[in-house]
XYZ file of C-alpha atoms in Angstrom:
431
model
C 109.739 23.741 81.150
C 111.278 25.677 83.684
C 108.379 26.880 85.943
C 108.565 30.865 86.672
C 109.904 31.494 90.089
C 107.638 34.308 92.381
C 109.233 37.407 94.119
C 106.975 38.788 96.858
C 107.201 42.564 97.125
C 105.537 45.157 99.652
C 105.271 48.642 98.607
C 105.579 50.988 101.054
C 104.243 54.906 100.497
C 101.128 55.231 98.220
C 101.348 58.640 96.980
C 101.506 59.454 92.977
C 104.764 57.559 92.728
C 103.488 54.342 94.759
C 99.986 54.592 93.548
C 101.365 54.527 89.507
C 103.649 51.905 90.312
C 101.080 49.640 92.132
C 98.993 49.851 88.695
C 101.796 49.324 86.613
C 103.156 46.152 88.066
C 99.374 45.142 88.319
C 98.713 45.430 84.531
C 102.660 44.342 83.247
C 102.744 41.614 85.203
C 102.612 38.955 82.452
C 105.559 40.823 80.210
C 107.459 41.674 83.449
C 107.225 37.785 84.375
C 108.357 36.795 80.597
C 111.348 39.496 80.369
C 112.909 38.362 83.867
C 111.636 34.795 84.089
C 110.145 35.422 87.577
C 107.095 36.551 88.394
C 106.585 40.268 90.594
C 103.925 39.388 93.249
C 102.576 42.575 94.866
C 101.897 40.971 98.630
C 101.537 44.258 101.049
C 101.353 48.158 101.013
C 101.134 50.214 103.317
C 100.740 53.864 103.737
C 100.451 56.831 106.563
C 96.694 57.246 105.619
C 94.761 54.241 104.681
C 91.731 56.357 103.761
C 92.802 58.525 101.672
C 91.749 58.747 98.030
C 93.626 56.749 95.653
C 93.245 56.025 91.800
C 94.032 52.326 93.052
C 91.799 49.337 94.017
C 93.797 47.356 96.841
C 92.657 44.479 98.388
C 92.183 45.298 102.086
C 93.669 41.822 102.696
C 97.307 43.201 102.046
C 97.448 46.020 104.048
C 99.929 46.227 106.915
C 98.666 48.599 109.804
C 102.461 48.681 110.823
C 104.757 49.335 107.696
C 107.088 47.945 109.548
C 106.064 44.340 109.561
C 107.245 44.290 106.166
C 110.466 43.679 106.910
C 109.952 40.564 109.335
C 107.304 38.776 107.923
C 108.675 35.753 105.921
C 106.668 36.020 102.500
C 108.055 39.173 101.515
C 111.144 39.392 99.274
C 111.560 42.696 98.465
C 110.028 46.359 99.681
C 109.961 49.255 97.867
C 110.846 52.699 100.077
C 108.430 55.371 98.540
C 108.194 57.169 101.961
C 110.895 59.936 101.263
C 112.904 61.678 103.550
C 116.252 60.955 105.200
C 114.963 60.499 108.451
C 112.345 58.892 110.568
C 110.104 56.035 108.774
C 111.905 55.816 105.459
C 115.496 55.290 107.633
C 113.961 52.770 110.319
C 111.953 50.680 107.207
C 115.399 50.425 104.780
C 117.861 49.388 107.723
C 115.508 46.951 109.204
C 115.056 45.594 105.905
C 118.509 45.232 104.842
C 119.508 43.828 108.501
C 116.504 41.416 108.070
C 117.643 40.180 104.350
C 115.311 41.774 102.431
C 115.787 43.040 98.996
C 115.325 47.267 98.822
C 114.315 49.582 96.080
C 114.006 52.951 96.698
C 113.722 56.069 94.905
C 114.987 58.552 97.830
C 117.863 60.574 96.980
C 118.001 62.194 100.596
C 118.224 58.611 102.931
C 120.949 57.496 99.954
C 123.029 60.539 99.730
C 123.073 60.658 103.874
C 123.496 57.090 104.701
C 124.323 55.210 101.550
C 127.696 54.042 103.097
C 126.221 52.124 105.798
C 123.479 50.914 103.795
C 125.634 49.597 101.420
C 127.490 47.472 103.871
C 124.415 45.739 105.616
C 123.008 45.064 102.100
C 126.391 43.639 101.207
C 126.974 41.576 104.526
C 123.398 39.941 104.039
C 123.861 39.512 100.606
C 120.769 41.126 99.295
C 120.354 43.887 96.857
C 119.879 48.074 97.389
C 118.943 49.337 94.754
C 118.217 53.655 93.857
C 118.001 54.038 89.974
C 114.995 56.413 90.808
C 116.733 58.755 93.177
C 119.016 60.108 90.762
C 117.309 62.038 87.536
C 114.116 59.691 87.503
C 113.944 57.768 84.356
C 117.163 58.909 83.299
C 118.997 55.538 83.804
C 122.157 56.674 85.000
C 122.963 54.536 88.112
C 122.462 51.369 86.001
C 124.895 52.947 83.278
C 127.628 53.680 85.602
C 127.287 49.786 87.471
C 127.320 48.238 84.137
C 127.194 50.314 80.884
C 130.363 52.010 81.570
C 131.863 49.330 83.881
C 134.543 49.695 81.861
C 135.622 53.153 81.921
C 137.799 55.239 83.901
C 135.594 58.372 84.860
C 136.938 61.767 85.585
C 134.121 63.868 85.399
C 130.134 63.903 85.741
C 127.998 67.016 85.369
C 124.860 68.045 84.231
C 121.063 68.904 84.765
C 119.910 66.643 87.552
C 116.648 69.013 88.724
C 113.697 69.374 86.572
C 112.025 72.085 88.726
C 115.436 74.625 88.683
C 115.738 73.783 84.818
C 111.827 74.275 84.205
C 111.934 77.567 86.268
C 115.316 79.254 84.311
C 114.280 78.436 80.760
C 110.620 79.396 81.165
C 111.643 82.687 82.368
C 114.468 83.424 79.553
C 111.416 81.939 76.838
C 108.415 83.488 78.187
C 109.987 86.485 79.574
C 108.253 86.199 83.110
C 109.521 86.583 86.683
C 111.050 83.888 88.869
C 108.131 84.234 91.256
C 105.440 84.207 88.083
C 106.945 80.998 86.881
C 107.890 79.417 90.284
C 103.474 79.923 91.009
C 102.935 78.311 87.428
C 105.203 74.675 88.245
C 103.562 74.465 91.395
C 100.157 74.562 89.531
C 101.754 72.194 86.887
C 102.920 69.691 89.806
C 106.328 70.640 88.346
C 107.551 71.767 91.843
C 106.364 71.061 95.325
C 104.222 73.671 97.591
C 107.662 73.697 99.438
C 110.054 73.638 96.540
C 113.075 74.951 98.852
C 115.170 71.451 98.099
C 114.982 71.880 94.510
C 115.666 76.043 94.511
C 118.707 76.160 97.228
C 120.680 73.147 95.033
C 120.245 70.833 97.595
C 118.343 67.987 95.564
C 120.979 68.099 93.006
C 123.773 68.083 95.802
C 122.331 64.843 97.211
C 122.393 63.268 93.596
C 125.532 64.629 92.737
C 127.581 62.826 95.906
C 125.928 59.761 94.926
C 127.197 60.273 91.160
C 130.676 60.838 92.771
C 130.562 57.868 94.782
C 129.674 55.602 91.780
C 132.156 57.250 89.414
C 135.109 57.374 90.967
C 134.719 54.258 93.478
C 134.631 56.279 96.391
C 132.510 56.513 100.190
C 130.339 59.418 99.870
C 131.063 62.829 101.032
C 129.653 66.012 102.323
C 132.424 68.106 101.144
C 130.399 70.093 98.726
C 130.030 73.508 97.354
C 126.307 74.155 96.939
C 124.530 77.504 95.621
C 120.742 77.977 94.585
C 119.512 79.261 91.910
C 116.783 81.513 93.722
C 118.894 84.936 93.246
C 118.913 84.593 89.585
C 116.601 87.281 88.049
C 115.618 87.950 84.824
C 118.182 90.939 84.648
C 120.774 88.105 85.101
C 118.859 85.605 82.013
C 118.795 89.192 79.843
C 122.391 89.900 80.454
C 123.630 86.117 80.020
C 121.731 86.349 76.564
C 123.441 89.076 75.535
C 126.491 87.915 76.125
C 125.779 84.604 74.238
C 125.001 82.480 77.307
C 122.081 80.677 79.153
C 121.980 79.991 82.921
C 121.707 76.458 84.276
C 121.940 74.824 87.417
C 124.471 72.389 87.009
C 126.030 69.758 89.418
C 129.890 69.176 88.638
C 132.037 66.259 90.147
C 135.885 65.889 88.773
C 138.806 63.868 89.690
C 142.096 66.311 89.451
C 145.506 64.663 90.821
C 143.914 62.286 92.591
C 141.210 65.191 94.630
C 137.512 65.536 93.975
C 135.626 68.244 93.742
C 132.365 68.465 93.803
C 130.015 71.249 93.103
C 126.433 72.846 92.424
C 125.932 76.455 91.240
C 124.111 78.379 88.765
C 126.305 78.843 85.767
C 126.822 80.248 82.278
C 126.914 78.332 79.431
C 127.413 78.987 75.926
C 124.234 79.177 74.235
C 125.604 76.981 71.333
C 126.679 74.019 73.644
C 124.597 70.862 73.813
C 123.678 71.457 77.592
C 122.023 74.919 76.958
C 119.481 73.241 74.446
C 118.328 71.257 77.886
C 114.693 72.944 78.679
C 111.566 72.556 81.049
C 111.714 69.719 83.216
C 114.452 67.317 80.810
C 117.600 66.062 83.020
C 120.920 65.236 81.202
C 123.712 63.850 82.786
C 127.317 63.727 80.672
C 130.289 61.491 81.507
C 133.576 62.172 80.922
C 136.010 58.772 80.505
C 138.234 56.816 79.171
C 138.037 55.031 76.207
C 134.587 55.931 75.963
C 135.001 59.361 76.016
C 131.726 61.442 76.513
C 128.509 59.902 77.240
C 125.259 61.736 77.322
C 122.203 60.381 78.846
C 119.155 62.677 78.800
C 115.222 62.027 79.768
C 112.119 63.114 82.078
C 113.722 63.655 85.398
C 110.947 63.184 87.518
C 107.332 62.642 88.161
C 105.109 59.232 88.334
C 106.095 57.999 85.185
C 109.384 58.591 84.818
C 110.366 57.134 88.490
C 108.203 54.027 88.065
C 110.439 53.236 84.733
C 113.379 53.225 87.102
C 111.863 51.518 89.941
C 111.084 48.657 87.354
C 114.236 48.514 86.254
C 115.334 48.152 89.729
C 112.733 45.433 90.457
C 113.958 43.826 87.104
C 116.921 43.138 87.963
C 116.274 41.577 91.295
C 113.557 39.417 89.623
C 116.166 38.089 87.569
C 118.439 37.541 90.614
C 121.032 39.692 90.066
C 122.732 40.334 93.763
C 124.783 43.326 93.069
C 126.985 45.825 95.396
C 124.993 48.848 95.748
C 127.792 51.242 94.884
C 129.178 48.623 92.116
C 132.472 47.397 93.604
C 132.667 45.833 97.543
C 132.554 48.180 100.587
C 136.416 46.795 101.604
C 137.274 48.192 97.833
C 135.933 51.665 97.899
C 138.307 54.263 97.983
C 138.795 57.000 100.278
C 139.846 59.645 98.261
C 140.491 63.447 99.316
C 137.291 65.645 98.657
C 138.666 69.272 98.154
C 136.605 72.427 98.283
C 136.888 74.954 95.068
C 138.323 77.708 96.932
C 141.716 77.502 94.765
C 139.780 76.506 91.912
C 140.112 78.661 88.902
C 136.784 80.472 87.179
C 135.901 83.192 84.658
C 133.027 84.722 86.482
C 129.826 87.139 85.820
C 129.355 89.679 88.411
C 126.744 92.378 88.654
C 126.711 95.518 90.810
C 124.005 97.783 91.636
C 125.213 101.115 92.536
C 124.480 104.800 92.987
C 125.649 106.295 89.945
C 128.250 108.984 91.202
C 131.819 109.744 90.776
C 134.296 107.369 91.857
C 132.173 104.352 91.715
C 133.542 102.720 88.914
C 137.463 103.593 89.772
C 136.891 102.113 93.450
C 135.556 98.654 92.059
C 138.322 98.146 89.307
C 140.351 99.103 92.356
C 139.579 95.902 94.407
C 139.708 93.900 91.450
C 143.321 95.151 90.657
C 144.174 94.425 94.462
C 142.888 90.963 94.850
C 144.797 90.206 91.480
C 141.698 89.350 89.415
C 142.237 91.137 85.873
C 138.879 92.055 83.880
C 137.888 90.640 80.880
C 134.910 92.660 79.975
C 132.911 95.783 81.609
C 129.690 96.606 80.541
C 127.819 100.152 82.550
C 124.065 100.294 82.009
C 122.766 103.305 83.547
C 119.219 103.398 84.908
C 116.765 105.739 82.982
C 116.682 108.345 86.138
C 120.368 108.511 85.759
C 120.672 107.622 89.474
C 121.827 104.097 89.407
C 123.823 102.300 87.300
C 124.488 98.140 86.485
C 128.096 97.163 86.168
C 128.352 93.699 85.070
C 132.073 92.584 84.764
C 133.310 89.429 83.474
C 136.780 88.288 84.478
C 139.601 86.381 83.137
C 139.950 82.828 85.194
C 140.668 83.457 88.996
C 140.710 81.628 92.114
C 137.398 81.030 93.491
C 138.126 82.733 97.106
C 139.418 85.976 95.283
C 136.146 86.325 93.479
C 134.198 85.811 96.339
C 136.381 87.958 98.439
C 135.589 90.746 95.795
C 132.021 90.061 96.430
C 132.435 90.587 99.942
C 134.589 93.341 99.656
C 132.131 95.494 97.710
C 128.934 94.282 99.213
C 129.973 96.701 102.085
C 130.563 99.684 100.009
C 127.672 102.578 100.704
C 127.473 102.853 96.819
C 126.086 99.311 96.854
C 122.057 99.231 96.369
C 121.234 95.611 95.806
C 123.000 92.276 96.992
C 125.962 91.550 94.308
C 125.654 88.689 92.007
C 128.622 86.082 90.977
C 127.673 83.420 88.877
C 130.545 81.437 87.317
C 131.137 81.153 83.416
C 131.371 77.668 81.819
C 132.641 74.229 82.661
C 136.409 74.516 83.655
């Protein structure tokens, strides 16, 4: 009978996720050992505040005063980085760990999106793993699916809902008839949103995840050429208008390769209310992959929280326990391609545009004239006068037009004296 090997683990960062992972590994040590033929053994932990109250019993002997010691100690095989952030302690820890031939498991999307190319090369040069399943969509196993299950496929598009906080806000505003600020406050109470939720609302979180997915899907290096818009400007009026037009509003990440050019974009999108992705509500995430020969694959699940993140972390730890040394981005750095990433200015979109205006003669004709001059044709126009009849809301649905012309129209009309609120532009569909 072959005796199980032991793999020694140091967990650095003991917030909600770190403490949940610590308890999970302790409670499930036997079953994980049986499944992986290797014993996961926590030998050290470290955190910024040792005296903080936590729901774990930690032997004082395994506390590290200096978190960077984990990268130097001979009896550490795997470091789990749960500090967060792309700079500072997290960056130092992961760079040092890989250079010192320690496997690294992380949930840090910001770090991977910014330094993933450098870290990948260091991991490859030192024959260790850099695993980041938990960095993208929590418990949705999209990273491992791309690296392993979908390895036979040529992928040409990845898109979906990658942020549970924004999805919860938009779907709750829709279903409960509440304002953006009310729903955001409730999301913070429930723990779905941070006290400072800016990266969830401004599209930054989705952008980091999308960069990682693009690199894996198209075997390319990471690229900062990405169009990012948040959803903080969406209000209840837009959601009601979308419903009346047969749509739902979702904050989507979309990356696709067209004629050897990759287009990465994050923005609110009007999606047909009969489509699958329109039905994804609450804090759920959904990732959709289009490729050949598989066709379309959909993976859905909890995108955040200690339970979902631990599921992904343990998957990565188990891969290392089994002795699977793999390239972090699926193929060797030498084989990764320098693909052309382009902005979306010349891509064609249909769009929903909303203008809040003073209700006076000549306004509508001036607006439609600006559309005509920019060669954007109008598919549908709805005018909703205010009860006072002093103001009016003009909603225009366009035919497909270049994105740069749609934005040019918005900027030109925004300067007009009859505009009383900043105009809105929301792209329609997934073309």
